[in-house]
PDB file of C-alpha atoms and ligand atoms in Angstrom:
ATOM      1  CA  MET A   1      -4.778 -31.285  -0.517  1.00  0.00           C
ATOM      2  CA  LEU A   2      -4.969 -30.573  -4.211  1.00  0.00           C
ATOM      3  CA  VAL A   3      -6.612 -27.196  -3.500  1.00  0.00           C
ATOM      4  CA  GLY A   4      -3.764 -26.330  -1.113  1.00  0.00           C
ATOM      5  CA  GLU A   5      -1.109 -27.178  -3.679  1.00  0.00           C
ATOM      6  CA  LEU A   6      -2.895 -25.306  -6.437  1.00  0.00           C
ATOM      7  CA  SER A   7      -3.267 -22.161  -4.336  1.00  0.00           C
ATOM      8  CA  LEU A   8       0.427 -22.424  -3.433  1.00  0.00           C
ATOM      9  CA  LEU A   9       1.290 -22.446  -7.133  1.00  0.00           C
ATOM     10  CA  VAL A  10      -0.962 -19.412  -7.720  1.00  0.00           C
ATOM     11  CA  VAL A  11       0.695 -17.529  -4.845  1.00  0.00           C
ATOM     12  CA  LEU A  12       4.168 -18.325  -6.175  1.00  0.00           C
ATOM     13  CA  ALA A  13       3.266 -17.407  -9.733  1.00  0.00           C
ATOM     14  CA  THR A  14       1.716 -14.048  -8.794  1.00  0.00           C
ATOM     15  CA  ALA A  15       3.844 -12.942  -5.841  1.00  0.00           C
ATOM     16  CA  CYS A  16       7.315 -12.983  -7.335  1.00  0.00           C
ATOM     17  CA  GLU A  17       7.006  -9.988  -9.641  1.00  0.00           C
ATOM     18  CA  GLY A  18       4.718  -7.106 -10.548  1.00  0.00           C
ATOM     19  CA  PRO A  19       4.398  -3.539  -9.267  1.00  0.00           C
ATOM     20  CA  GLU A  20       3.016  -4.641  -5.899  1.00  0.00           C
ATOM     21  CA  SER A  21       5.113  -7.722  -5.234  1.00  0.00           C
ATOM     22  CA  PHE A  22       6.740  -7.660  -1.808  1.00  0.00           C
ATOM     23  CA  LEU A  23       9.158 -10.328  -3.085  1.00  0.00           C
ATOM     24  CA  ASP A  24      10.445  -8.016  -5.833  1.00  0.00           C
ATOM     25  CA  THR A  25      12.190  -5.821  -3.299  1.00  0.00           C
ATOM     26  CA  ALA A  26      13.461  -2.300  -3.987  1.00  0.00           C
ATOM     27  CA  GLY A  27      14.785  -1.220  -0.606  1.00  0.00           C
ATOM     28  CA  PRO A  28      16.669  -2.568   2.419  1.00  0.00           C
ATOM     29  CA  ALA A  29      13.626  -2.922   4.709  1.00  0.00           C
ATOM     30  CA  ALA A  30      11.605  -4.808   2.092  1.00  0.00           C
ATOM     31  CA  GLU A  31      14.623  -7.023   1.436  1.00  0.00           C
ATOM     32  CA  GLU A  32      14.840  -8.064   5.077  1.00  0.00           C
ATOM     33  CA  ILE A  33      11.118  -8.716   5.230  1.00  0.00           C
ATOM     34  CA  ALA A  34      11.216 -10.808   2.050  1.00  0.00           C
ATOM     35  CA  GLY A  35      14.191 -12.784   3.423  1.00  0.00           C
ATOM     36  CA  LEU A  36      12.175 -13.536   6.557  1.00  0.00           C
ATOM     37  CA  TRP A  37       9.217 -14.505   4.387  1.00  0.00           C
ATOM     38  CA  TRP A  38      11.297 -17.078   2.497  1.00  0.00           C
ATOM     39  CA  ILE A  39      12.530 -18.616   5.766  1.00  0.00           C
ATOM     40  CA  MET A  40       8.937 -18.833   7.028  1.00  0.00           C
ATOM     41  CA  PHE A  41       7.835 -20.246   3.699  1.00  0.00           C
ATOM     42  CA  ALA A  42      10.494 -22.981   3.829  1.00  0.00           C
ATOM     43  CA  LEU A  43       9.557 -23.818   7.421  1.00  0.00           C
ATOM     44  CA  GLY A  44       5.878 -23.877   6.424  1.00  0.00           C
ATOM     45  CA  LEU A  45       6.677 -26.268   3.603  1.00  0.00           C
ATOM     46  CA  GLY A  46       8.532 -28.529   6.055  1.00  0.00           C
ATOM     47  CA  VAL A  47       5.594 -28.470   8.495  1.00  0.00           C
ATOM     48  CA  TYR A  48       3.226 -29.224   5.624  1.00  0.00           C
ATOM     49  CA  ALA A  49       5.306 -32.267   4.632  1.00  0.00           C
ATOM     50  CA  VAL A  50       5.403 -33.550   8.221  1.00  0.00           C
ATOM     51  CA  VAL A  51       1.634 -33.089   8.688  1.00  0.00           C
ATOM     52  CA  MET A  52       0.992 -34.939   5.445  1.00  0.00           C
ATOM     53  CA  GLY A  53       3.224 -37.698   6.869  1.00  0.00           C
ATOM     54  CA  PHE A  54       1.045 -37.743  10.001  1.00  0.00           C
ATOM     55  CA  VAL A  55      -1.973 -38.255   7.803  1.00  0.00           C
ATOM     56  CA  ALA A  56      -0.297 -40.992   5.785  1.00  0.00           C
ATOM     57  CA  VAL A  57       1.025 -43.033   8.741  1.00  0.00           C
ATOM     58  CA  PRO A  58      -2.379 -43.905  10.346  1.00  0.00           C
ATOM     59  CA  ILE A  59      -3.793 -44.714   6.937  1.00  0.00           C
ATOM     60  CA  TRP A  60      -0.925 -47.069   6.289  1.00  0.00           C
ATOM     61  CA  ARG A  61      -1.231 -48.657   9.741  1.00  0.00           C
ATOM     62  CA  ARG A  62      -4.967 -49.119   9.432  1.00  0.00           C
ATOM     63  CA  TRP A  63      -4.367 -50.814   6.127  1.00  0.00           C
ATOM     64  CA  ARG A  64      -1.712 -53.084   7.666  1.00  0.00           C
ATOM     65  CA  ARG A  65      -3.871 -53.950  10.698  1.00  0.00           C
ATOM     66  CA  ARG A  66      -6.548 -55.284   8.464  1.00  0.00           C
ATOM     67  CA  ARG A  67      -4.161 -57.994   7.424  1.00  0.00           C
ATOM     68  CA  GLY A  68      -2.733 -58.928  10.870  1.00  0.00           C
ATOM     69  CA  PRO A  69      -3.898 -59.268  14.530  1.00  0.00           C
ATOM     70  CA  PRO A  70      -4.599 -56.019  16.517  1.00  0.00           C
ATOM     71  CA  SER A  71      -1.918 -54.777  18.898  1.00  0.00           C
ATOM     72  CA  ASP A  72      -3.497 -52.139  21.185  1.00  0.00           C
ATOM     73  CA  GLU A  73      -0.520 -51.729  23.505  1.00  0.00           C
ATOM     74  CA  ARG A  74       1.958 -51.041  20.726  1.00  0.00           C
ATOM     75  CA  ASP A  75      -0.481 -48.548  19.169  1.00  0.00           C
ATOM     76  CA  LEU A  76      -0.688 -46.626  22.432  1.00  0.00           C
ATOM     77  CA  ILE A  77       3.087 -46.346  22.764  1.00  0.00           C
ATOM     78  CA  VAL A  78       3.408 -45.144  19.192  1.00  0.00           C
ATOM     79  CA  GLU A  79       0.617 -42.579  19.680  1.00  0.00           C
ATOM     80  CA  ARG A  80       2.299 -41.158  22.811  1.00  0.00           C
ATOM     81  CA  ARG A  81       5.606 -40.789  20.989  1.00  0.00           C
ATOM     82  CA  PHE A  82       3.762 -39.193  18.150  1.00  0.00           C
ATOM     83  CA  LEU A  83       2.095 -36.635  20.445  1.00  0.00           C
ATOM     84  CA  GLY A  84       5.417 -35.905  22.176  1.00  0.00           C
ATOM     85  CA  GLY A  85       6.980 -35.291  18.769  1.00  0.00           C
ATOM     86  CA  VAL A  86       4.199 -32.920  17.734  1.00  0.00           C
ATOM     87  CA  ILE A  87       4.416 -30.828  20.918  1.00  0.00           C
ATOM     88  CA  GLY A  88       8.227 -30.788  20.982  1.00  0.00           C
ATOM     89  CA  GLY A  89       8.448 -30.015  17.253  1.00  0.00           C
ATOM     90  CA  SER A  90       5.954 -27.141  17.545  1.00  0.00           C
ATOM     91  CA  ILE A  91       7.908 -25.562  20.405  1.00  0.00           C
ATOM     92  CA  VAL A  92      11.178 -25.803  18.490  1.00  0.00           C
ATOM     93  CA  ILE A  93       9.631 -24.366  15.290  1.00  0.00           C
ATOM     94  CA  LEU A  94       7.881 -21.455  17.035  1.00  0.00           C
ATOM     95  CA  PHE A  95      10.988 -20.589  19.021  1.00  0.00           C
ATOM     96  CA  SER A  96      13.245 -20.638  15.959  1.00  0.00           C
ATOM     97  CA  LEU A  97      10.722 -18.444  14.115  1.00  0.00           C
ATOM     98  CA  TYR A  98      10.964 -15.975  16.982  1.00  0.00           C
ATOM     99  CA  LEU A  99      14.758 -16.084  16.795  1.00  0.00           C
ATOM    100  CA  VAL A 100      14.826 -15.215  13.078  1.00  0.00           C
ATOM    101  CA  ALA A 101      11.966 -12.672  13.217  1.00  0.00           C
ATOM    102  CA  ALA A 102      13.153 -10.627  16.218  1.00  0.00           C
ATOM    103  CA  PRO A 103      16.272  -9.140  14.537  1.00  0.00           C
ATOM    104  CA  VAL A 104      14.214  -8.170  11.454  1.00  0.00           C
ATOM    105  CA  LEU A 105      11.611  -6.505  13.684  1.00  0.00           C
ATOM    106  CA  VAL A 106      14.361  -4.502  15.384  1.00  0.00           C
ATOM    107  CA  SER A 107      16.259  -3.515  12.227  1.00  0.00           C
ATOM    108  CA  THR A 108      13.143  -2.426  10.288  1.00  0.00           C
ATOM    109  CA  SER A 109      11.648  -0.520  13.221  1.00  0.00           C
ATOM    110  CA  PRO A 110      11.857   3.290  12.973  1.00  0.00           C
ATOM    111  CA  SER A 111      13.013   3.682  16.573  1.00  0.00           C
ATOM    112  CA  GLY A 112      16.395   2.141  15.777  1.00  0.00           C
ATOM    113  CA  GLN A 113      17.041   4.738  13.040  1.00  0.00           C
ATOM    114  CA  ASP A 114      17.443   8.304  14.183  1.00  0.00           C
ATOM    115  CA  HIS A 115      18.683   9.660  10.855  1.00  0.00           C
ATOM    116  CA  GLN A 116      16.437  10.818   8.025  1.00  0.00           C
ATOM    117  CA  ASP A 117      16.970  12.935   4.922  1.00  0.00           C
ATOM    118  CA  ILE A 118      13.347  13.997   4.572  1.00  0.00           C
ATOM    119  CA  THR A 119      10.091  13.618   6.462  1.00  0.00           C
ATOM    120  CA  VAL A 120       6.776  12.941   4.730  1.00  0.00           C
ATOM    121  CA  ASP A 121       3.451  13.030   6.577  1.00  0.00           C
ATOM    122  CA  VAL A 122       0.750  10.800   5.124  1.00  0.00           C
ATOM    123  CA  ILE A 123      -2.850  11.075   6.333  1.00  0.00           C
ATOM    124  CA  GLY A 124      -5.377   8.445   5.263  1.00  0.00           C
ATOM    125  CA  ARG A 125      -8.796   9.749   4.262  1.00  0.00           C
ATOM    126  CA  GLN A 126     -11.903   8.116   2.808  1.00  0.00           C
ATOM    127  CA  PHE A 127     -10.726   7.384   0.106  1.00  0.00           C
ATOM    128  CA  TRP A 128      -7.522   9.209  -0.693  1.00  0.00           C
ATOM    129  CA  TRP A 129      -4.132  10.105   0.737  1.00  0.00           C
ATOM    130  CA  GLU A 130      -3.134  13.531   2.013  1.00  0.00           C
ATOM    131  CA  VAL A 131       0.620  13.995   1.652  1.00  0.00           C
ATOM    132  CA  ARG A 132       2.597  16.728   3.412  1.00  0.00           C
ATOM    133  CA  TYR A 133       6.272  17.607   3.162  1.00  0.00           C
ATOM    134  CA  PRO A 134       6.932  19.656   6.324  1.00  0.00           C
ATOM    135  CA  ASP A 135      10.554  20.389   5.255  1.00  0.00           C
ATOM    136  CA  HIS A 136       9.378  21.934   1.972  1.00  0.00           C
ATOM    137  CA  ASP A 137       6.060  23.410   3.129  1.00  0.00           C
ATOM    138  CA  VAL A 138       4.150  21.454   0.481  1.00  0.00           C
ATOM    139  CA  ILE A 139       0.726  19.795   0.757  1.00  0.00           C
ATOM    140  CA  THR A 140      -0.407  17.465  -1.995  1.00  0.00           C
ATOM    141  CA  ALA A 141      -2.358  14.244  -2.468  1.00  0.00           C
ATOM    142  CA  ASN A 142      -2.239  10.652  -3.686  1.00  0.00           C
ATOM    143  CA  GLU A 143       1.282  10.751  -5.105  1.00  0.00           C
ATOM    144  CA  ILE A 144       4.458  10.724  -3.068  1.00  0.00           C
ATOM    145  CA  HIS A 145       7.795  11.889  -4.424  1.00  0.00           C
ATOM    146  CA  ILE A 146      10.929  10.785  -2.622  1.00  0.00           C
ATOM    147  CA  PRO A 147      14.671  10.950  -3.339  1.00  0.00           C
ATOM    148  CA  ALA A 148      16.162   7.547  -4.266  1.00  0.00           C
ATOM    149  CA  GLY A 149      18.933   6.229  -2.053  1.00  0.00           C
ATOM    150  CA  ARG A 150      17.963   8.581   0.773  1.00  0.00           C
ATOM    151  CA  THR A 151      16.272   7.883   4.087  1.00  0.00           C
ATOM    152  CA  VAL A 152      12.631   8.939   4.201  1.00  0.00           C
ATOM    153  CA  ARG A 153      10.754   9.014   7.474  1.00  0.00           C
ATOM    154  CA  PHE A 154       7.026   8.603   6.944  1.00  0.00           C
ATOM    155  CA  ARG A 155       4.770   9.812   9.752  1.00  0.00           C
ATOM    156  CA  ILE A 156       1.492   8.037   9.206  1.00  0.00           C
ATOM    157  CA  THR A 157      -1.944   8.739  10.640  1.00  0.00           C
ATOM    158  CA  SER A 158      -5.616   8.897   9.646  1.00  0.00           C
ATOM    159  CA  GLY A 159      -8.176  11.681   9.507  1.00  0.00           C
ATOM    160  CA  ASP A 160     -11.237   9.434   9.778  1.00  0.00           C
ATOM    161  CA  VAL A 161     -11.309   5.616  10.008  1.00  0.00           C
ATOM    162  CA  ILE A 162      -8.519   3.036  10.207  1.00  0.00           C
ATOM    163  CA  HIS A 163      -6.669   2.632   6.905  1.00  0.00           C
ATOM    164  CA  ALA A 164      -3.381   0.824   6.297  1.00  0.00           C
ATOM    165  CA  PHE A 165      -0.329   2.038   4.427  1.00  0.00           C
ATOM    166  CA  TRP A 166       1.627  -0.433   2.340  1.00  0.00           C
ATOM    167  CA  ILE A 167       4.196   0.046  -0.433  1.00  0.00           C
ATOM    168  CA  PRO A 168       5.058  -3.643  -0.831  1.00  0.00           C
ATOM    169  CA  ARG A 169       8.338  -3.227  -2.719  1.00  0.00           C
ATOM    170  CA  LEU A 170       9.698  -0.755  -0.143  1.00  0.00           C
ATOM    171  CA  HIS A 171       8.525  -1.769   3.332  1.00  0.00           C
ATOM    172  CA  GLY A 172       5.986  -3.669   5.424  1.00  0.00           C
ATOM    173  CA  LYS A 173       2.408  -2.691   6.116  1.00  0.00           C
ATOM    174  CA  VAL A 174       1.361  -0.360   8.949  1.00  0.00           C
ATOM    175  CA  ASP A 175      -2.043   0.697  10.229  1.00  0.00           C
ATOM    176  CA  MET A 176      -3.131   4.317   9.865  1.00  0.00           C
ATOM    177  CA  THR A 177      -4.946   4.998  13.118  1.00  0.00           C
ATOM    178  CA  PRO A 178      -6.909   8.196  13.877  1.00  0.00           C
ATOM    179  CA  GLY A 179      -5.277  10.167  16.698  1.00  0.00           C
ATOM    180  CA  HIS A 180      -2.061   8.144  16.585  1.00  0.00           C
ATOM    181  CA  THR A 181       1.083   8.597  14.473  1.00  0.00           C
ATOM    182  CA  THR A 182       3.080   5.580  13.332  1.00  0.00           C
ATOM    183  CA  GLU A 183       6.515   6.014  11.772  1.00  0.00           C
ATOM    184  CA  LEU A 184       8.135   4.065   8.985  1.00  0.00           C
ATOM    185  CA  VAL A 185      11.674   4.621   7.717  1.00  0.00           C
ATOM    186  CA  VAL A 186      11.966   3.803   4.027  1.00  0.00           C
ATOM    187  CA  THR A 187      14.722   3.891   1.426  1.00  0.00           C
ATOM    188  CA  ALA A 188      14.172   3.218  -2.280  1.00  0.00           C
ATOM    189  CA  ASP A 189      17.447   1.908  -3.705  1.00  0.00           C
ATOM    190  CA  GLU A 190      16.768   3.037  -7.281  1.00  0.00           C
ATOM    191  CA  PRO A 191      14.732   5.787  -8.954  1.00  0.00           C
ATOM    192  CA  GLY A 192      11.419   4.379 -10.126  1.00  0.00           C
ATOM    193  CA  HIS A 193       7.671   4.115  -9.724  1.00  0.00           C
ATOM    194  CA  TYR A 194       6.355   2.088  -6.812  1.00  0.00           C
ATOM    195  CA  ARG A 195       2.741   1.306  -6.129  1.00  0.00           C
ATOM    196  CA  GLY A 196       1.087   1.198  -2.765  1.00  0.00           C
ATOM    197  CA  ARG A 197      -2.438   0.748  -1.542  1.00  0.00           C
ATOM    198  CA  CYS A 198      -4.718   0.838   1.452  1.00  0.00           C
ATOM    199  CA  THR A 199      -4.778  -2.618   2.985  1.00  0.00           C
ATOM    200  CA  GLU A 200      -7.352  -2.206   5.745  1.00  0.00           C
ATOM    201  CA  TYR A 201     -10.997  -2.304   4.727  1.00  0.00           C
ATOM    202  CA  CYS A 202     -12.138   1.289   5.217  1.00  0.00           C
ATOM    203  CA  GLY A 203     -15.385   1.550   3.255  1.00  0.00           C
ATOM    204  CA  ILE A 204     -16.850   1.138  -0.181  1.00  0.00           C
ATOM    205  CA  ALA A 205     -13.935   2.560  -2.201  1.00  0.00           C
ATOM    206  CA  HIS A 206     -11.240   0.817  -0.134  1.00  0.00           C
ATOM    207  CA  ALA A 207      -9.956  -1.189  -3.104  1.00  0.00           C
ATOM    208  CA  GLN A 208      -9.614   2.046  -5.099  1.00  0.00           C
ATOM    209  CA  MET A 209      -7.431   3.787  -2.555  1.00  0.00           C
ATOM    210  CA  ILE A 210      -4.229   3.464  -4.527  1.00  0.00           C
ATOM    211  CA  LEU A 211      -0.990   5.284  -3.888  1.00  0.00           C
ATOM    212  CA  HIS A 212       1.772   6.072  -6.377  1.00  0.00           C
ATOM    213  CA  VAL A 213       5.298   6.625  -5.125  1.00  0.00           C
ATOM    214  CA  TYR A 214       7.943   8.121  -7.411  1.00  0.00           C
ATOM    215  CA  ALA A 215      11.590   7.878  -6.392  1.00  0.00           C
ATOM    216  CA  HIS A 216      13.792  10.453  -8.169  1.00  0.00           C
ATOM    217  CA  GLU A 217      17.496  11.074  -8.412  1.00  0.00           C
ATOM    218  CA  PRO A 218      18.187  13.421  -5.459  1.00  0.00           C
ATOM    219  CA  GLY A 219      18.811  16.519  -7.667  1.00  0.00           C
ATOM    220  CA  GLU A 220      15.654  15.847  -9.657  1.00  0.00           C
ATOM    221  CA  PHE A 221      13.754  15.419  -6.390  1.00  0.00           C
ATOM    222  CA  GLU A 222      14.712  18.910  -5.219  1.00  0.00           C
ATOM    223  CA  GLU A 223      13.514  20.315  -8.558  1.00  0.00           C
ATOM    224  CA  TRP A 224      10.198  18.495  -8.070  1.00  0.00           C
ATOM    225  CA  MET A 225       9.816  19.938  -4.610  1.00  0.00           C
ATOM    226  CA  GLU A 226      10.505  23.451  -5.859  1.00  0.00           C
ATOM    227  CA  GLU A 227       7.915  22.985  -8.543  1.00  0.00           C
ATOM    228  CA  LEU A 228       5.370  21.662  -6.028  1.00  0.00           C
ATOM    229  CA  ALA A 229       6.093  24.520  -3.626  1.00  0.00           C
ATOM    230  CA  ASP A 230       5.558  27.217  -6.280  1.00  0.00           C
ATOM    231  CA  GLU A 231       2.183  28.887  -6.585  1.00  0.00           C
ATOM    232  CA  PRO A 232       0.506  27.823  -9.846  1.00  0.00           C
ATOM    233  CA  GLU A 233       0.371  30.403 -12.641  1.00  0.00           C
ATOM    234  CA  THR A 234      -3.332  30.820 -13.349  1.00  0.00           C
ATOM    235  CA  ASP A 235      -3.238  34.143 -15.196  1.00  0.00           C
ATOM    236  CA  GLY A 236      -5.798  34.278 -18.006  1.00  0.00           C
ATOM    237  CA  GLN A 237      -7.932  31.589 -16.353  1.00  0.00           C
ATOM    238  CA  ASP A 238     -10.552  33.993 -14.967  1.00  0.00           C
ATOM    239  CA  GLU A 239     -13.586  32.083 -16.267  1.00  0.00           C
ATOM    240  CA  GLY A 240     -12.367  28.760 -14.942  1.00  0.00           C
ATOM    241  CA  ARG A 241     -11.364  30.354 -11.671  1.00  0.00           C
ATOM    242  CA  ALA A 242     -14.901  31.740 -11.271  1.00  0.00           C
ATOM    243  CA  VAL A 243     -16.394  28.286 -11.889  1.00  0.00           C
ATOM    244  CA  PHE A 244     -13.955  26.804  -9.381  1.00  0.00           C
ATOM    245  CA  ALA A 245     -14.935  29.486  -6.856  1.00  0.00           C
ATOM    246  CA  SER A 246     -18.614  28.621  -7.056  1.00  0.00           C
ATOM    247  CA  HIS A 247     -18.387  24.811  -7.366  1.00  0.00           C
ATOM    248  CA  CYS A 248     -15.084  23.546  -5.953  1.00  0.00           C
ATOM    249  CA  ALA A 249     -13.517  26.041  -3.539  1.00  0.00           C
ATOM    250  CA  ALA A 250     -15.648  24.999  -0.570  1.00  0.00           C
ATOM    251  CA  CYS A 251     -13.657  21.741  -0.411  1.00  0.00           C
ATOM    252  CA  HIS A 252     -10.418  22.192  -2.394  1.00  0.00           C
ATOM    253  CA  THR A 253      -7.392  24.410  -1.848  1.00  0.00           C
ATOM    254  CA  VAL A 254      -5.370  26.068  -4.608  1.00  0.00           C
ATOM    255  CA  ARG A 255      -2.309  27.892  -3.281  1.00  0.00           C
ATOM    256  CA  GLY A 256      -2.519  31.579  -4.134  1.00  0.00           C
ATOM    257  CA  ASP A 257      -6.105  31.436  -5.440  1.00  0.00           C
ATOM    258  CA  PHE A 258      -8.171  29.513  -2.878  1.00  0.00           C
ATOM    259  CA  PRO A 259      -6.402  28.986   0.433  1.00  0.00           C
ATOM    260  CA  SER A 260      -7.251  26.468   3.161  1.00  0.00           C
ATOM    261  CA  SER A 261     -10.255  24.247   2.519  1.00  0.00           C
ATOM    262  CA  PRO A 262      -9.452  21.088   4.406  1.00  0.00           C
ATOM    263  CA  VAL A 263     -12.207  18.771   3.090  1.00  0.00           C
ATOM    264  CA  GLY A 264     -10.852  17.427  -0.207  1.00  0.00           C
ATOM    265  CA  PRO A 265      -7.386  17.075  -1.706  1.00  0.00           C
ATOM    266  CA  ASP A 266      -5.230  20.191  -2.164  1.00  0.00           C
ATOM    267  CA  LEU A 267      -5.198  20.838  -5.922  1.00  0.00           C
ATOM    268  CA  SER A 268      -2.319  23.340  -6.138  1.00  0.00           C
ATOM    269  CA  ASP A 269      -0.188  20.940  -8.249  1.00  0.00           C
ATOM    270  CA  PHE A 270      -3.100  19.076  -9.824  1.00  0.00           C
ATOM    271  CA  ALA A 271      -1.788  19.126 -13.409  1.00  0.00           C
ATOM    272  CA  LEU A 272       1.510  17.576 -12.301  1.00  0.00           C
ATOM    273  CA  ARG A 273      -0.237  14.438 -11.052  1.00  0.00           C
ATOM    274  CA  GLN A 274      -0.192  11.331 -13.193  1.00  0.00           C
ATOM    275  CA  LYS A 275      -3.400   9.868 -11.794  1.00  0.00           C
ATOM    276  CA  LEU A 276      -6.894  10.936 -10.832  1.00  0.00           C
ATOM    277  CA  ALA A 277      -9.213   9.881  -8.001  1.00  0.00           C
ATOM    278  CA  SER A 278      -6.438   8.460  -5.802  1.00  0.00           C
ATOM    279  CA  GLY A 279      -4.627   6.494  -8.447  1.00  0.00           C
ATOM    280  CA  VAL A 280      -7.661   4.987 -10.174  1.00  0.00           C
ATOM    281  CA  VAL A 281      -7.434   6.462 -13.696  1.00  0.00           C
ATOM    282  CA  ASP A 282      -4.935   8.504 -15.715  1.00  0.00           C
ATOM    283  CA  ASN A 283      -5.090  12.249 -15.221  1.00  0.00           C
ATOM    284  CA  ASP A 284      -6.216  13.311 -18.697  1.00  0.00           C
ATOM    285  CA  ARG A 285      -8.913  15.708 -19.882  1.00  0.00           C
ATOM    286  CA  GLU A 286     -11.469  13.045 -20.761  1.00  0.00           C
ATOM    287  CA  ASN A 287     -11.173  11.284 -17.391  1.00  0.00           C
ATOM    288  CA  LEU A 288     -11.257  14.632 -15.597  1.00  0.00           C
ATOM    289  CA  ARG A 289     -14.480  15.543 -17.404  1.00  0.00           C
ATOM    290  CA  ARG A 290     -16.037  12.209 -16.414  1.00  0.00           C
ATOM    291  CA  TRP A 291     -14.815  12.599 -12.855  1.00  0.00           C
ATOM    292  CA  ILE A 292     -16.301  16.091 -12.371  1.00  0.00           C
ATOM    293  CA  LEU A 293     -19.648  15.226 -13.979  1.00  0.00           C
ATOM    294  CA  ASP A 294     -20.073  11.909 -12.147  1.00  0.00           C
ATOM    295  CA  PRO A 295     -17.331  10.895  -9.671  1.00  0.00           C
ATOM    296  CA  HIS A 296     -19.269   7.813  -8.599  1.00  0.00           C
ATOM    297  CA  ASP A 297     -19.102   6.400 -12.084  1.00  0.00           C
ATOM    298  CA  VAL A 298     -15.289   6.495 -11.886  1.00  0.00           C
ATOM    299  CA  LYS A 299     -15.031   5.586  -8.210  1.00  0.00           C
ATOM    300  CA  PRO A 300     -18.169   4.395  -6.383  1.00  0.00           C
ATOM    301  CA  GLY A 301     -18.133   5.662  -2.795  1.00  0.00           C
ATOM    302  CA  ALA A 302     -16.106   8.817  -3.481  1.00  0.00           C
ATOM    303  CA  ALA A 303     -17.132  11.683  -1.187  1.00  0.00           C
ATOM    304  CA  MET A 304     -17.127  14.230  -4.018  1.00  0.00           C
ATOM    305  CA  PRO A 305     -20.633  15.036  -5.288  1.00  0.00           C
ATOM    306  CA  ALA A 306     -21.506  15.099  -8.986  1.00  0.00           C
ATOM    307  CA  THR A 307     -21.361  18.614 -10.478  1.00  0.00           C
ATOM    308  CA  ARG A 308     -23.826  19.898 -13.067  1.00  0.00           C
ATOM    309  CA  LEU A 309     -22.143  22.386 -15.384  1.00  0.00           C
ATOM    310  CA  GLU A 310     -22.888  24.066 -18.685  1.00  0.00           C
ATOM    311  CA  ARG A 311     -20.553  22.888 -21.427  1.00  0.00           C
ATOM    312  CA  ASP A 312     -18.583  26.171 -21.604  1.00  0.00           C
ATOM    313  CA  ASP A 313     -18.220  26.381 -17.832  1.00  0.00           C
ATOM    314  CA  LEU A 314     -16.982  22.797 -17.706  1.00  0.00           C
ATOM    315  CA  GLU A 315     -14.354  23.412 -20.386  1.00  0.00           C
ATOM    316  CA  ALA A 316     -13.209  26.614 -18.637  1.00  0.00           C
ATOM    317  CA  LEU A 317     -12.936  24.688 -15.355  1.00  0.00           C
ATOM    318  CA  LEU A 318     -10.891  21.976 -17.097  1.00  0.00           C
ATOM    319  CA  ASP A 319      -8.573  24.665 -18.517  1.00  0.00           C
ATOM    320  CA  TYR A 320      -8.146  26.141 -15.065  1.00  0.00           C
ATOM    321  CA  LEU A 321      -7.417  22.744 -13.450  1.00  0.00           C
ATOM    322  CA  GLU A 322      -4.946  21.889 -16.178  1.00  0.00           C
ATOM    323  CA  SER A 323      -3.072  25.135 -15.472  1.00  0.00           C
ATOM    324  CA  LEU A 324      -2.415  24.112 -11.838  1.00  0.00           C
ATOM    325  CA  ARG A 325       1.232  23.180 -11.976  1.00  0.00           C
TER     326      ARG A 325
HETATM  327 CU1  LIG U   1      -8.450   3.172   3.179  1.00  0.00          CU
HETATM  328 CU2  LIG U   1      -8.900   0.861   2.907  1.00  0.00          CU
END
């Protein structure tokens, strides 16, 4: 009992705020889900109190019986009433849960909402996120930019195993299933940074499959998209480009320089990203150096192999990557 109460306190203390708290809602869908959660939580507390009562009553009666004569017939009647109460109570509770949950299921489902301002395709991969903006002809990775206050329709699938897509402050969790597309309609009320993560165990780096979502003012969002859609200016980066060609281009795309290599993340806007290795570390030169030389030190389980490079080649490659914006 004590363990139960302690874990409840821990849940309450940790769940109410923080970048991944579904109770700290930032959009209409998350708000409805959190509202439902509080109702279920209150009901759960009630059930907990009743069950504890059920435990206390027999203890009390056993204690009382010790002091008086046994009364088998009365016990039987009480037990039957007890059982009737448990069955009846359970039916009422489950049915009322259904009654409060059904409208939330309907209103947060994408099928009820035929309007969207933009569409974003997200494809789960071991262990990163491919992000496509079909309206803007942009392919990127691991960071999603959306306009605040606008309706975003996510079309979610997987390129390998089952992952799950969850941005707790914006919406509920959905599976990313290979060969099947699931939709999610999301609105972020305010501009800001929202964190998401993979919530289905998908392999060794599952816990490091982190997603960063940035909601911008609508005008700023269009500027972002234009910047992402532009080909990077890599003039004067010939050395780095040559290193990229021999070590990286088999797996990574750079618009303009190295088209269509579908294995790893598209790097056309690499220098605009805040994070490296699917949200694990900051995108700075030191981390990038570590990542290229030994990805598994930064993120065990990453598919990218370690690259052996001479010092000058490595620095030229870093210059080239840092010019991709
Ligand atoms: Cu992808 Cu867990």
